[in-house]
Coordinates of C-alpha atoms in Angstrom, one line a residue:
X1 CA 94.1 60.3 95.2
X2 CA 94.1 57.1 93.2
X3 CA 93.5 57.2 89.4
X4 CA 89.9 56.6 88.3
X5 CA 88.7 53.0 88.1
X6 CA 88.9 51.2 84.8
X7 CA 85.1 50.9 84.8
X8 CA 84.8 54.6 84.4
X9 CA 87.8 55.2 82.2
X10 CA 87.7 52.3 79.7
X11 CA 84.0 52.4 78.8
X12 CA 84.2 48.6 78.8
X13 CA 81.8 47.9 81.6
X14 CA 79.2 45.8 79.8
X15 CA 77.1 42.9 80.8
X16 CA 78.6 40.6 78.2
X17 CA 82.2 41.4 79.1
X18 CA 84.3 38.5 80.7
X19 CA 85.1 40.8 83.6
X20 CA 82.6 42.9 85.5
X21 CA 84.6 46.1 85.8
X22 CA 82.0 47.6 88.1
X23 CA 82.4 44.7 90.5
X24 CA 86.2 44.9 90.2
X25 CA 86.0 48.6 91.0
X26 CA 83.8 48.0 94.0
X27 CA 86.1 45.3 95.4
X28 CA 89.1 47.5 94.9
X29 CA 87.4 50.7 96.2
X30 CA 87.9 52.3 92.7
X31 CA 91.7 52.3 93.0
X32 CA 92.9 51.8 89.5
X33 CA 96.4 50.8 90.6
X34 CA 95.0 48.1 92.8
X35 CA 92.7 47.0 89.9
X36 CA 95.7 46.6 87.6
X37 CA 97.6 44.6 90.3
X38 CA 94.6 42.3 91.0
X39 CA 94.1 41.7 87.2
X40 CA 97.8 40.9 86.7
X41 CA 97.6 38.5 89.7
X42 CA 94.6 36.8 88.4
X43 CA 96.2 36.2 85.0
X44 CA 99.3 34.7 86.6
X45 CA 97.3 32.6 89.1
X46 CA 94.8 31.3 86.6
X47 CA 97.6 30.2 84.1
X48 CA 99.5 28.4 86.9
X49 CA 96.2 26.8 88.2
X50 CA 95.4 25.5 84.7
X51 CA 98.9 24.1 84.4
X52 CA 98.7 22.4 87.8
X53 CA 95.2 21.0 87.0
X54 CA 96.5 19.4 83.8
X55 CA 99.3 17.6 85.7
X56 CA 97.7 16.9 89.0
X57 CA 96.3 13.4 89.7
X58 CA 95.2 13.8 93.3
X59 CA 91.4 14.5 93.2
X60 CA 91.3 16.5 96.4
X61 CA 94.1 18.8 95.2
X62 CA 92.4 19.2 91.8
X63 CA 89.2 20.2 93.7
X64 CA 91.1 22.7 95.9
X65 CA 92.7 24.3 92.8
X66 CA 89.4 24.8 91.1
X67 CA 87.8 26.1 94.3
X68 CA 90.6 28.6 94.8
X69 CA 90.3 29.8 91.3
X70 CA 86.6 30.2 91.7
X71 CA 87.1 32.6 94.6
X72 CA 89.7 34.6 92.6
X73 CA 87.3 34.8 89.6
X74 CA 84.5 36.1 91.8
X75 CA 86.7 38.7 93.4
X76 CA 87.5 40.3 90.0
X77 CA 84.0 39.9 88.5
X78 CA 84.9 37.0 86.1
X79 CA 81.5 35.4 86.3
X80 CA 82.0 32.9 83.4
X81 CA 85.2 31.6 85.0
X82 CA 83.5 31.2 88.4
X83 CA 80.6 29.4 86.7
X84 CA 83.0 27.1 84.8
X85 CA 84.7 26.4 88.1
X86 CA 81.4 25.5 89.8
X87 CA 80.6 23.1 86.9
X88 CA 84.0 21.5 87.1
X89 CA 83.7 21.1 90.9
X90 CA 80.5 19.1 90.3
X91 CA 82.1 17.1 87.5
X92 CA 85.2 16.3 89.6
X93 CA 82.9 14.7 92.3
X94 CA 81.7 12.3 89.7
X95 CA 84.9 11.8 87.7
X96 CA 88.2 12.9 89.4
X97 CA 89.8 13.3 86.0
X98 CA 87.0 15.3 84.5
X99 CA 88.1 17.4 81.5
X100 CA 88.8 21.1 82.1
X101 CA 87.9 22.3 78.6
X102 CA 85.2 24.6 79.7
X103 CA 87.3 26.2 82.4
X104 CA 90.3 26.6 80.0
X105 CA 88.0 28.4 77.5
X106 CA 86.6 30.7 80.2
X107 CA 90.1 31.5 81.6
X108 CA 91.5 32.1 78.1
X109 CA 88.6 34.5 77.3
X110 CA 89.0 36.4 80.6
X111 CA 92.8 36.6 80.3
X112 CA 92.5 37.9 76.7
X113 CA 90.1 40.6 77.9
X114 CA 92.4 41.5 80.7
X115 CA 95.4 41.8 78.3
X116 CA 93.3 44.0 76.0
X117 CA 92.2 46.1 78.9
X118 CA 95.7 46.6 80.3
X119 CA 97.6 46.9 77.1
X120 CA 95.1 48.7 74.9

């Protein structure tokens, strides 16, 4: 049997948290090991995506990167990251080099929360 979900163990499932642990548990069928893997994967992918966004000049590639990150954010319950992605998607339609400041802030917050959750 898989260890209990982080949503039950951590006591950190709250509406204001950067990650909705209940949604994460639902999407991973409550398997804590899978939750940990998915969170590590999100941290890695989100950092790489932000780096690529910073250096990418092709508007369609930038839009694809943001869209992919939005899906990953929704899968782990990172609503603020998903919302920042949606906003940036709209901004990129108007200005292909739109600033990513809001997305960077949301990802930084989510990844800090993930680090605290996994390490503390």
